XYZ file of N, CA and C in Angstrom:
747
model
N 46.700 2.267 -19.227
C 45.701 2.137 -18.154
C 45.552 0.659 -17.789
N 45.908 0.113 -16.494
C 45.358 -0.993 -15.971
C 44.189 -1.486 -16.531
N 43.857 -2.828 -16.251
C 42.776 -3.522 -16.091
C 41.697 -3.073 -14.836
N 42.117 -3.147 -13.492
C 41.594 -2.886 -12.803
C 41.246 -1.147 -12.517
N 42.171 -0.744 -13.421
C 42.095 1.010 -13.083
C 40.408 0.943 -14.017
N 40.229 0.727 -14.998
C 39.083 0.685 -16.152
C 37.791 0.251 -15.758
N 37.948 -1.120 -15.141
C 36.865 -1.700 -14.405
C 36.469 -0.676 -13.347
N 37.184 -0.210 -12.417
C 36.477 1.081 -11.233
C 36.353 1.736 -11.842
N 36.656 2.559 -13.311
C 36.016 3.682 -13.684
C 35.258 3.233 -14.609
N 35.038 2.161 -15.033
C 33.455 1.618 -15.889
C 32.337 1.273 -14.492
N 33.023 1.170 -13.693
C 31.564 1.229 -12.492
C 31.078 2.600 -12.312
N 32.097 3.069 -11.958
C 31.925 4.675 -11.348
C 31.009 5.315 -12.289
N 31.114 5.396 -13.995
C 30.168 5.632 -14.862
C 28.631 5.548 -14.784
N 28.717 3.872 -14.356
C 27.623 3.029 -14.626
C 26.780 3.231 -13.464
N 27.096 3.653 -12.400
C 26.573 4.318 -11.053
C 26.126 5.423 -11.259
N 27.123 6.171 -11.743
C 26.634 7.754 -12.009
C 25.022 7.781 -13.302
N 25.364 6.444 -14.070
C 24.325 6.848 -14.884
C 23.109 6.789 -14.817
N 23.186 5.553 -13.780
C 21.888 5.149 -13.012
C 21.283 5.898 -11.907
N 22.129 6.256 -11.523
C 21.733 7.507 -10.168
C 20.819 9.036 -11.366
N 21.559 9.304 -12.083
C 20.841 9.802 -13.374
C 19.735 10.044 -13.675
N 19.691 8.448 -14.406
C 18.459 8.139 -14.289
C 16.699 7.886 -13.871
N 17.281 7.368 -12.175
C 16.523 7.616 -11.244
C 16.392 8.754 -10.606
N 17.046 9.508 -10.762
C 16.794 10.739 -10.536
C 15.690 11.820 -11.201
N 15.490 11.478 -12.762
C 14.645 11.843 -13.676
C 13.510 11.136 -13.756
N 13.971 9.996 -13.102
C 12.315 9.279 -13.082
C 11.037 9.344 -11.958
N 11.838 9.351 -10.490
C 11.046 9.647 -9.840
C 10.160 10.648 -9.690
N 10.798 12.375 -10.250
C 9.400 13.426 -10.076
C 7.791 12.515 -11.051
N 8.407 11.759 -12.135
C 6.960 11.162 -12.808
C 6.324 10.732 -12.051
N 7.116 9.968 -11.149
C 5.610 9.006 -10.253
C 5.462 9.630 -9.215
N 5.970 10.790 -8.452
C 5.252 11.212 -7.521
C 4.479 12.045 -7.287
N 3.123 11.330 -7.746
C 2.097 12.090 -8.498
C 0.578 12.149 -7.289
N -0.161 13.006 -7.285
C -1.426 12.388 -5.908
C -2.294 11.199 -6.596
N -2.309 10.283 -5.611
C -2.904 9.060 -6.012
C -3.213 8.778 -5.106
N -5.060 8.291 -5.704
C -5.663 7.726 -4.484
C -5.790 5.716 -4.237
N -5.889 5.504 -3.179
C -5.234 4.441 -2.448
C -6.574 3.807 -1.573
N -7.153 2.535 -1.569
C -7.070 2.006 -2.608
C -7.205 2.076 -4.038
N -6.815 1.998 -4.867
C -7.030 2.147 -6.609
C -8.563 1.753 -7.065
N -8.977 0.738 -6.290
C -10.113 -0.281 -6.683
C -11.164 -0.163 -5.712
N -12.222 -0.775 -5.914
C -13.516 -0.534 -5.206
C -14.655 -1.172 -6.304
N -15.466 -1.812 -5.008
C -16.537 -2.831 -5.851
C -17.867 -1.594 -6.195
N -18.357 -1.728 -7.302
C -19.837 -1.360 -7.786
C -20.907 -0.869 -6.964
N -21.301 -0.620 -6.469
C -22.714 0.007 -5.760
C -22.406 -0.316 -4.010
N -21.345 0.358 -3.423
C -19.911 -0.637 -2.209
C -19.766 0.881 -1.646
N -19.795 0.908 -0.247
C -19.191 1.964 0.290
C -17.777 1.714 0.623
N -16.940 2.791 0.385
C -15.519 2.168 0.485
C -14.898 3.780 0.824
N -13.436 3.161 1.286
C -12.966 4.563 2.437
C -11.492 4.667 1.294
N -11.114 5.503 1.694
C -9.777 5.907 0.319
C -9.101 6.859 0.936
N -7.881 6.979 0.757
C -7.194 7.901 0.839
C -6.660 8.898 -0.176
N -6.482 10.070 -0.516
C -5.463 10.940 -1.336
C -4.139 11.082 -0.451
N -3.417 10.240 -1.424
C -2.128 10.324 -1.200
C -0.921 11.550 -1.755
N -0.650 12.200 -1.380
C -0.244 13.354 -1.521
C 1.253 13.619 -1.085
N 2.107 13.547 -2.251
C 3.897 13.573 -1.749
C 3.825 14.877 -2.255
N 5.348 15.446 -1.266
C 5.568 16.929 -1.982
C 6.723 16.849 -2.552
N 6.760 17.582 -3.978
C 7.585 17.187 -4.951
C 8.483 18.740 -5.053
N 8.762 19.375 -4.246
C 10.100 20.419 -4.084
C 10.870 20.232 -2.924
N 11.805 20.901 -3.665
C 12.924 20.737 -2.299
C 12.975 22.011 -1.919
N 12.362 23.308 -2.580
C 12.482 24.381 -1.355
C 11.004 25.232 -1.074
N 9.953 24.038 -1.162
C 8.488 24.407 -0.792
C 7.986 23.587 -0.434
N 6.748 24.213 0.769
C 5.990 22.916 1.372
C 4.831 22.935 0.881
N 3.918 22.242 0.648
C 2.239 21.854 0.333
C 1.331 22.132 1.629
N 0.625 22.839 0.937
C 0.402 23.972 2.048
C -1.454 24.017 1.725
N -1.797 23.191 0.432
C -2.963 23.206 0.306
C -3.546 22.361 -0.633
N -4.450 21.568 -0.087
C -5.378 20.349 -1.499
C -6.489 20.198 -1.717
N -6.905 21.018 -3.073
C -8.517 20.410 -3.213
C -8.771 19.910 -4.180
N -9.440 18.451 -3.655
C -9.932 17.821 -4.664
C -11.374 17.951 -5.506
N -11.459 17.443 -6.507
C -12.861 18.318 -7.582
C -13.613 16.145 -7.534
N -15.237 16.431 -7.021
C -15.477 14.786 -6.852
C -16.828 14.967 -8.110
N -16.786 13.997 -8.916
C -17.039 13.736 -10.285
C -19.112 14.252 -10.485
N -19.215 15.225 -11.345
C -20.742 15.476 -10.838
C -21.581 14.793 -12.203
N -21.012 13.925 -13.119
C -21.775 13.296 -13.610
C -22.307 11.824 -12.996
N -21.710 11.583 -12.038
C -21.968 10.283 -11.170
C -21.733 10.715 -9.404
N -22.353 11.641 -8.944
C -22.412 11.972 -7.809
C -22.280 11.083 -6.400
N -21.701 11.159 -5.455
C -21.922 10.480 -4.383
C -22.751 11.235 -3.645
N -23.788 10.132 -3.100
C -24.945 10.388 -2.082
C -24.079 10.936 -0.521
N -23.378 10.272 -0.056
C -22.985 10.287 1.185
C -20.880 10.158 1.135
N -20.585 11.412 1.464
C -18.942 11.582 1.974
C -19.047 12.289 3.071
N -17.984 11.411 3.448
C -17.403 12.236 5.072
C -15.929 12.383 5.053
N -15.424 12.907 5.676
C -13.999 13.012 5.890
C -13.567 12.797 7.237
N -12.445 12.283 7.030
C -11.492 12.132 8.520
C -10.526 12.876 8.833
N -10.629 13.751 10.077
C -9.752 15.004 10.206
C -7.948 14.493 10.109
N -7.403 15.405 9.833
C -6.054 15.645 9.583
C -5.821 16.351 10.273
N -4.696 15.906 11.620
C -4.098 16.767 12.648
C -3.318 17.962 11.726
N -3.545 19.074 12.603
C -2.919 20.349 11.770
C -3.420 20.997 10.512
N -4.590 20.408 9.713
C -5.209 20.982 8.474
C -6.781 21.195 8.818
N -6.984 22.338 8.524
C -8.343 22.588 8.372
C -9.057 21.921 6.862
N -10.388 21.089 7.254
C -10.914 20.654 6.072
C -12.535 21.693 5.615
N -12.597 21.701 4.395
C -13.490 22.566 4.170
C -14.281 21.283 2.527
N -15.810 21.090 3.288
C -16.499 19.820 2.202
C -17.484 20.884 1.881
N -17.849 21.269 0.233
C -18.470 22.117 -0.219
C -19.008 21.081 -0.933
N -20.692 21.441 -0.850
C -21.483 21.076 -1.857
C -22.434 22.274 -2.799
N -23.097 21.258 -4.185
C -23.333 22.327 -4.437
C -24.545 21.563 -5.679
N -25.154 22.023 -6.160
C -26.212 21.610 -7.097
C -25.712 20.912 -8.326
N -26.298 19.699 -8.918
C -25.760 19.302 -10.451
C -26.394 19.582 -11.634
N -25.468 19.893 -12.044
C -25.712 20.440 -13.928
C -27.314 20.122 -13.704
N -27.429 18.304 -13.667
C -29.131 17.971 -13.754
C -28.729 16.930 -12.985
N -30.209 16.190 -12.476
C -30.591 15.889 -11.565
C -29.999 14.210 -12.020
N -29.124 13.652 -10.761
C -29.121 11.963 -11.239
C -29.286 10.941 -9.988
N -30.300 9.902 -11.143
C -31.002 8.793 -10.562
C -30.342 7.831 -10.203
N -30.890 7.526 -8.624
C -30.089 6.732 -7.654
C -31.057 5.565 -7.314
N -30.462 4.781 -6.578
C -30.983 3.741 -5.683
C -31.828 4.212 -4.787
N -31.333 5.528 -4.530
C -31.492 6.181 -3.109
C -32.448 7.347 -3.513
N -32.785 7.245 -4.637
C -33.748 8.531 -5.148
C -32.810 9.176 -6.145
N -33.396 10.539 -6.277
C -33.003 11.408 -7.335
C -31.926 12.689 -6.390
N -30.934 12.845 -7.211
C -30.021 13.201 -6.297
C -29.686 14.638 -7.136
N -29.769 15.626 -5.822
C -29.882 17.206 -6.995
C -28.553 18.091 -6.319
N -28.176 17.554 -4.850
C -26.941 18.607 -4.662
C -26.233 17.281 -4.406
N -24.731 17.148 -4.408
C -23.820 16.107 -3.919
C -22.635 17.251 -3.130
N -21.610 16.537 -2.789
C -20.765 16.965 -2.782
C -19.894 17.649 -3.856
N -19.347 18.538 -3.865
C -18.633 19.265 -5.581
C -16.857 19.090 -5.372
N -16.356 19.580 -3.815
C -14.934 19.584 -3.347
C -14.490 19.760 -2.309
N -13.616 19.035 -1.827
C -13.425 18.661 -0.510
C -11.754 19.617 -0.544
N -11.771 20.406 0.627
C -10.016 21.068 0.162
C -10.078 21.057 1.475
N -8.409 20.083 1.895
C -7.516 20.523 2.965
C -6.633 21.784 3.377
N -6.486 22.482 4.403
C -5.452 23.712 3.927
C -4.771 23.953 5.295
N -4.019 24.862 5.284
C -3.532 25.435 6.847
C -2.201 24.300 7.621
N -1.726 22.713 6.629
C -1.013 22.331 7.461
C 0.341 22.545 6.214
N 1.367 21.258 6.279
C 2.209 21.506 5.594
C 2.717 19.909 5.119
N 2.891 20.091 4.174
C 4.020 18.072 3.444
C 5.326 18.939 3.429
N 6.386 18.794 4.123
C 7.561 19.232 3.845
C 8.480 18.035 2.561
N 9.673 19.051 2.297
C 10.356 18.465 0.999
C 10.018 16.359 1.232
N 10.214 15.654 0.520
C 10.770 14.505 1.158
C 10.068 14.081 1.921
N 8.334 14.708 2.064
C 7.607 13.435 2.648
C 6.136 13.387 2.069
N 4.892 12.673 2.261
C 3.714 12.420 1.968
C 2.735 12.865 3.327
N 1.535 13.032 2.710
C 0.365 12.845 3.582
C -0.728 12.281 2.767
N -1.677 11.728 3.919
C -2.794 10.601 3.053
C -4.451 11.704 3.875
N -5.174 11.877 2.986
C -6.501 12.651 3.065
C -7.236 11.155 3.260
N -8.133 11.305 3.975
C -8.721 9.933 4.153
C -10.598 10.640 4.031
N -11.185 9.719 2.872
C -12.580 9.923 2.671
C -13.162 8.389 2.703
N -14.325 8.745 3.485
C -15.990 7.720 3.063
C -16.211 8.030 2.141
N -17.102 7.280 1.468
C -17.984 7.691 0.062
C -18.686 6.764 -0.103
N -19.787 6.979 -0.804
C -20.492 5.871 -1.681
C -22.021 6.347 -1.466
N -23.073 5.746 -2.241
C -22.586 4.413 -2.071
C -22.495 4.567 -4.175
N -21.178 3.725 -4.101
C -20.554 3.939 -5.705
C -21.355 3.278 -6.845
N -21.278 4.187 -7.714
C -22.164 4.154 -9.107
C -22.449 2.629 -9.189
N -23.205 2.057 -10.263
C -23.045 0.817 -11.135
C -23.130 1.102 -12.096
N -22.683 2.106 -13.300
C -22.979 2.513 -14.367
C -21.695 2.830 -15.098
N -20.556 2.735 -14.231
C -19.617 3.430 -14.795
C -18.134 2.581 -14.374
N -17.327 2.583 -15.181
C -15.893 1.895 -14.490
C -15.097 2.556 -13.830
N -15.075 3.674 -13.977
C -13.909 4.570 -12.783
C -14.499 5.749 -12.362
N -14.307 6.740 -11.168
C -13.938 7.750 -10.432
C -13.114 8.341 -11.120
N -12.928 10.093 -11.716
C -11.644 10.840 -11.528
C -12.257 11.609 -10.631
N -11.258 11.755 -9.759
C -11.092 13.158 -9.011
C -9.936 14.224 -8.889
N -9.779 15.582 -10.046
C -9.161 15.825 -10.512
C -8.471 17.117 -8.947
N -7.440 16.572 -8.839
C -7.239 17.477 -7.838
C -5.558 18.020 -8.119
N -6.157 19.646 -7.096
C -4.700 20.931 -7.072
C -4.200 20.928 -5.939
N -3.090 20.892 -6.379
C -1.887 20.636 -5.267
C -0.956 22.287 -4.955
N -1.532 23.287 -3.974
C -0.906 24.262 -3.827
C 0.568 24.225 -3.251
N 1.509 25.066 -3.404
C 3.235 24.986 -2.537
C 3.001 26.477 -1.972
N 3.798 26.417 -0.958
C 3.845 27.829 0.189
C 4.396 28.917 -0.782
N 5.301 28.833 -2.152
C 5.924 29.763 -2.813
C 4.762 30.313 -3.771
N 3.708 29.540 -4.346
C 2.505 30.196 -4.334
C 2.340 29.406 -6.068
N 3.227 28.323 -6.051
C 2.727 27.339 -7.094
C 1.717 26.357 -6.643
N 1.211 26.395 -8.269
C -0.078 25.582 -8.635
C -0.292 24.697 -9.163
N -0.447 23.317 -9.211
C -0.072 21.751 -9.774
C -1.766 21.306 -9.899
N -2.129 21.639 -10.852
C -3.014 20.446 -10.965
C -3.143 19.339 -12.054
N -3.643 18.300 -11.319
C -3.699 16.815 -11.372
C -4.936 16.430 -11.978
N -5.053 16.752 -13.563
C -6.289 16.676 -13.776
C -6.558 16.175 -15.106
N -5.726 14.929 -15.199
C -5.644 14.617 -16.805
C -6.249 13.471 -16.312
N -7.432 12.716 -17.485
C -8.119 11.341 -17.079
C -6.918 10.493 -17.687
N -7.653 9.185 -17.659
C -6.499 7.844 -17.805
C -6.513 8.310 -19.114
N -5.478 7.420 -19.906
C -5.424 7.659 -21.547
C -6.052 5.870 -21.935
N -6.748 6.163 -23.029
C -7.548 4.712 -23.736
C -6.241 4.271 -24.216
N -5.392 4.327 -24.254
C -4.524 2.966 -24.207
C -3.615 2.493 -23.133
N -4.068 3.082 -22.217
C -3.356 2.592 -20.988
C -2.189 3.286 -20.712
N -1.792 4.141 -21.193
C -0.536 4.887 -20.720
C -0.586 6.094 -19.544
N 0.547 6.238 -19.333
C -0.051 7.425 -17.839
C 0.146 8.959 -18.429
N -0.781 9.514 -18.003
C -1.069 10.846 -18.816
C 0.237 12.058 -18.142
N 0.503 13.255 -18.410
C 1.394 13.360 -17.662
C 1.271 14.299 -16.414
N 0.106 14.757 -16.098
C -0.828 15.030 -15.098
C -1.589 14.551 -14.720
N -1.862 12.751 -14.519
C -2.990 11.878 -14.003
C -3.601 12.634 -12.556
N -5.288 13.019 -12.715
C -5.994 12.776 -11.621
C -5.876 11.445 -11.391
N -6.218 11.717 -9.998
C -6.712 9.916 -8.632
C -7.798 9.815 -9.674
N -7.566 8.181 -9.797
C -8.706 7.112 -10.429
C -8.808 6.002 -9.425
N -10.039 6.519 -9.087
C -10.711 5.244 -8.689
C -11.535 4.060 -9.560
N -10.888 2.755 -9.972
C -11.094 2.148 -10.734
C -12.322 1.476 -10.148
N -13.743 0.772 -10.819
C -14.899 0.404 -10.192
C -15.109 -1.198 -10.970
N -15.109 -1.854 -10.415
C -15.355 -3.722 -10.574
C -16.664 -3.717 -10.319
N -17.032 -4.962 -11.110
C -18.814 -5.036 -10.502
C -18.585 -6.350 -9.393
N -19.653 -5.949 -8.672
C -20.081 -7.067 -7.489
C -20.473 -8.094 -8.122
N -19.895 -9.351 -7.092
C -20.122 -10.692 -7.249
C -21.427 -10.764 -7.531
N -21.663 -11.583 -8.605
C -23.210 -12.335 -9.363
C -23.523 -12.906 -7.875
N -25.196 -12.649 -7.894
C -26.288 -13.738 -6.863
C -26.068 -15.061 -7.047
N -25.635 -15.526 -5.575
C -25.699 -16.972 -5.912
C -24.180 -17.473 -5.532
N -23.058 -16.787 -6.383
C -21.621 -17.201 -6.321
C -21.232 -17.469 -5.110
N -21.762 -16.617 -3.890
C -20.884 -16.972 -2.540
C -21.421 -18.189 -2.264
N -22.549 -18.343 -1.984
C -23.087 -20.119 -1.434
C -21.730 -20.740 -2.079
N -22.211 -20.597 -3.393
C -21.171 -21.878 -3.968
C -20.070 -22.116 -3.620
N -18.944 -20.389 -3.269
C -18.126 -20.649 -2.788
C -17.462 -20.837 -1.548
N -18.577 -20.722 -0.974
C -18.645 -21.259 0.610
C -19.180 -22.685 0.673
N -19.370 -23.617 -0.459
C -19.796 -24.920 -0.115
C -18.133 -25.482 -0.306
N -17.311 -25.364 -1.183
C -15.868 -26.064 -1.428
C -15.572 -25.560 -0.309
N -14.927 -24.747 0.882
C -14.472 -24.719 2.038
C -15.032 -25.623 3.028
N -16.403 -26.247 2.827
C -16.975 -26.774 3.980
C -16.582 -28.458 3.636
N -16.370 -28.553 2.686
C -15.901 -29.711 2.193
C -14.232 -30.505 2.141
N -13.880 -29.036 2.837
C -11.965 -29.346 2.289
C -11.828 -29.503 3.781
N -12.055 -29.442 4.998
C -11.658 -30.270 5.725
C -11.871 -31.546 6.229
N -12.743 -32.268 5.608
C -12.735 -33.681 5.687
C -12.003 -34.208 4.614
N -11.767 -33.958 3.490
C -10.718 -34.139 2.471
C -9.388 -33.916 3.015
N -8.766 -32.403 3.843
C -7.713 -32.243 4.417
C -7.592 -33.556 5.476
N -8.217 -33.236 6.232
C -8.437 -34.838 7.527
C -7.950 -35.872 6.895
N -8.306 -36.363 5.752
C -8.016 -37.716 5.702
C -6.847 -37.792 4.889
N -6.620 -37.052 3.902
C -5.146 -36.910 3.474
C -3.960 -37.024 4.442
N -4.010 -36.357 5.347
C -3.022 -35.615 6.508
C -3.053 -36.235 7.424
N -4.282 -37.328 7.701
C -4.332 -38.188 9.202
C -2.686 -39.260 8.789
N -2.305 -40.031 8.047
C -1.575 -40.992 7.810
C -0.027 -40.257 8.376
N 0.330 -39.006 7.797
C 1.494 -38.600 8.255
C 1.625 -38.136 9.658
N 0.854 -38.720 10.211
C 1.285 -37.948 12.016
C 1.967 -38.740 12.011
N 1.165 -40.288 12.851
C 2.123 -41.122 13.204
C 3.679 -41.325 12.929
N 4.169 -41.154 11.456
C 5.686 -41.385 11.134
C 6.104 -40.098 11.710
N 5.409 -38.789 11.517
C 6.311 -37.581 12.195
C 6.084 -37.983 13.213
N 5.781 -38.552 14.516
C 5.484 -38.807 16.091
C 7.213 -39.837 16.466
N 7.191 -40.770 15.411
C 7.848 -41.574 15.446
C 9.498 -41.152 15.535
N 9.202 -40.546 14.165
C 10.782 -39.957 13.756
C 11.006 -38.903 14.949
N 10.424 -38.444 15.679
C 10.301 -37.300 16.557
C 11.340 -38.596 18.149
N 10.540 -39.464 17.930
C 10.741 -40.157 19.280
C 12.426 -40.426 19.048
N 12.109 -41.464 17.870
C 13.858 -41.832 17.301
C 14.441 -41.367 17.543
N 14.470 -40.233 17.315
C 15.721 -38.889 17.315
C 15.772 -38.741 18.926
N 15.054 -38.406 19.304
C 14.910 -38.528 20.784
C 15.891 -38.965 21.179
N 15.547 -40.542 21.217
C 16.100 -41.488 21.744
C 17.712 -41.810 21.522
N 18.040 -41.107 19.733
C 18.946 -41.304 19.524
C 19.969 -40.267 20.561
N 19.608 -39.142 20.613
C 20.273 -38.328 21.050
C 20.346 -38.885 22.545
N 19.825 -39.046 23.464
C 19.729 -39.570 25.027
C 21.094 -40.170 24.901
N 20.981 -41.302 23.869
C 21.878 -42.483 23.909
C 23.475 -42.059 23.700
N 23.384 -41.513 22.495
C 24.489 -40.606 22.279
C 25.070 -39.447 23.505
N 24.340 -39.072 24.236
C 24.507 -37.986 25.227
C 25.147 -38.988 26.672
N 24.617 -40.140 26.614
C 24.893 -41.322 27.816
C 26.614 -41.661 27.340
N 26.694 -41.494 25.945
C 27.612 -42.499 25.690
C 29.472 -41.300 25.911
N 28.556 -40.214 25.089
C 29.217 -39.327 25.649
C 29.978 -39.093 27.401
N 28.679 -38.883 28.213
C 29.339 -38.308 29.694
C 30.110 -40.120 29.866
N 29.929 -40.966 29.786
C 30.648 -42.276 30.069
C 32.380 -42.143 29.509
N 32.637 -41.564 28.481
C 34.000 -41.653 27.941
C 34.365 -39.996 28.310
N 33.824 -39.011 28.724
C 34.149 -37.977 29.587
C 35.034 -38.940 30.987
N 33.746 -39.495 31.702
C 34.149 -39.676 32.769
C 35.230 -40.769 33.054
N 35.441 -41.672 31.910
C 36.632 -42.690 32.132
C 37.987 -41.701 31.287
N 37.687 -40.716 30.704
C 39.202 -39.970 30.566
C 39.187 -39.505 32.081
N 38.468 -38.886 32.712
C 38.311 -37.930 34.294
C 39.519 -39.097 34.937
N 38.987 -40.349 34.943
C 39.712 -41.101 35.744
C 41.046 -41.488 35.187
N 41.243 -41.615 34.047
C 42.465 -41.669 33.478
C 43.641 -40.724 34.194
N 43.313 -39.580 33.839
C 43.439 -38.061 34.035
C 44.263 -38.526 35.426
N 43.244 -38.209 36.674
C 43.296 -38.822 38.112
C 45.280 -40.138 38.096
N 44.413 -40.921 37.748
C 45.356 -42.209 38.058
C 47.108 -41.573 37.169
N 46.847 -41.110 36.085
C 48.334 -40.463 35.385
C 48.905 -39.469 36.662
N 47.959 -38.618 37.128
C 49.087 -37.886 38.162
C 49.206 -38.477 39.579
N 47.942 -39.333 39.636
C 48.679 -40.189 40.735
C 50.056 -40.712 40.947
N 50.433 -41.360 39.602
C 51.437 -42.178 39.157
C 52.949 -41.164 39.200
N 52.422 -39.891 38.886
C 52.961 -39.254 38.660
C 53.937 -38.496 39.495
N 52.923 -38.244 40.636
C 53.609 -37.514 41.826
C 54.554 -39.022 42.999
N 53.790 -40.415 42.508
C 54.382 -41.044 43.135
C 55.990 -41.327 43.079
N 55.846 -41.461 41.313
C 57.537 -41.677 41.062
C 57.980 -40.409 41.252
């Protein structure tokens, strides 16, 4: 066997194995996940469920998501989806929880899209309001089922794992940050008000040489361009006077 015969069939391998590979890896991550991931503390914020369909001979044909009733949201809305009927069910909690906004006894329970379709090989994004979000807690699950037209049932309803690994049915987590401490923005709106007179005076010294070098060049080129059409035009005449000479003799 050649050298070169070995090398194309140690690629050809090494292609095939990787194609393989990625092939087995992608059904893991194409999982429903909601988008943004993050959201500030006691913050109304808009999100999407992102929703890929993971067969190649069924479409997604239906999604409802389950929204968390130990930390209730006061206020969701939804944004229609051309072609899907949305259906927002509320409903009473276990017990009653204390808000900003008062004492809160029905919330929302599940929001389910239905009636359109994700064909093989593509996504759709559910788009919700919410809030206004806990301060008591670090994340959102919202454990949601992913129906297919063949009359399978996927749900997405495993929380994060405490060591950080991905579960192998992750619900959408909405992860929750606390709001900036009182006080922090002044401060950090006083260093911006300050950096352009600092910028100014740093940056005033380099115009002039860029103005300069700008002209130079200029100038250089004119000169060069003069010097040019001048030895154009004394070959022109050269040119001229040779066939003068030429046709004379």
């Amino acid at each position: 066997m050649s050298l070169s015969h070995a090398c194309r069939r140690l690629v050809a391998v090494t292609a095939g194995v990787t194609a393989l590979t990625l092939g087995l890896a992608l059904p893991a991550l194409a999982h429903v996940t909601i988008n943004p991931g993050t959201a500030v503390q006691g913050s109304f914020t808009k999100v999407a469920f992102r929703v890929p369909n993971e067969r190649d001979d069924a479409s997604t044909n239906k999604i409802e998501v389950s929204f968390p009733l130990d930390h209730p949201l006061p206020f969701v809305s939804v944004k229609p989806v051309p072609g899907w009927k949305v259906k927002v069910v509320e409903g009473k909690l276990p017990k009653p929880v204390t808000t900003e906004y008062g004492e809160v006894t029905e919330a929302v329970t599940t929001i389910t899209w239905s009636g359109g379709k994700i064909e093989a090989g593509q996504f759709q994004e559910f788009e919700v309001s919410m809030g206004a979000l806990p301060k008591d807690t670090d994340q959102l699950v919202f454990p949601t089922t992913q129906t297919y037209s063949g009359g399978e049932v996927v749900k997405w309803a495993d929380e994060p794992k405490a060591d950080g690994s991905e579960a192998e049915r992750p619900a959408p987590t909405l992860k929750l940050t606390p709001a900036p401490a009182e006080g922090s923005e002044p401060a950090a709106s006083a260093t911006p008000a300050t950096a352009p007179a600092a910028s100014t005076s740093t940056t005033a010294p380099s115009v002039a040489p860029v103005a300069l070098a700008a002209d130079s060049s200029d100038g250089t080129a004119r000169l060069l361009g003069g010097a040019g059409l001048l030895v154009g035009l004394i070959g022109v005449v050269i040119g001229a006077l040779g066939l003068r000479r030429g046709r004379t003799s």
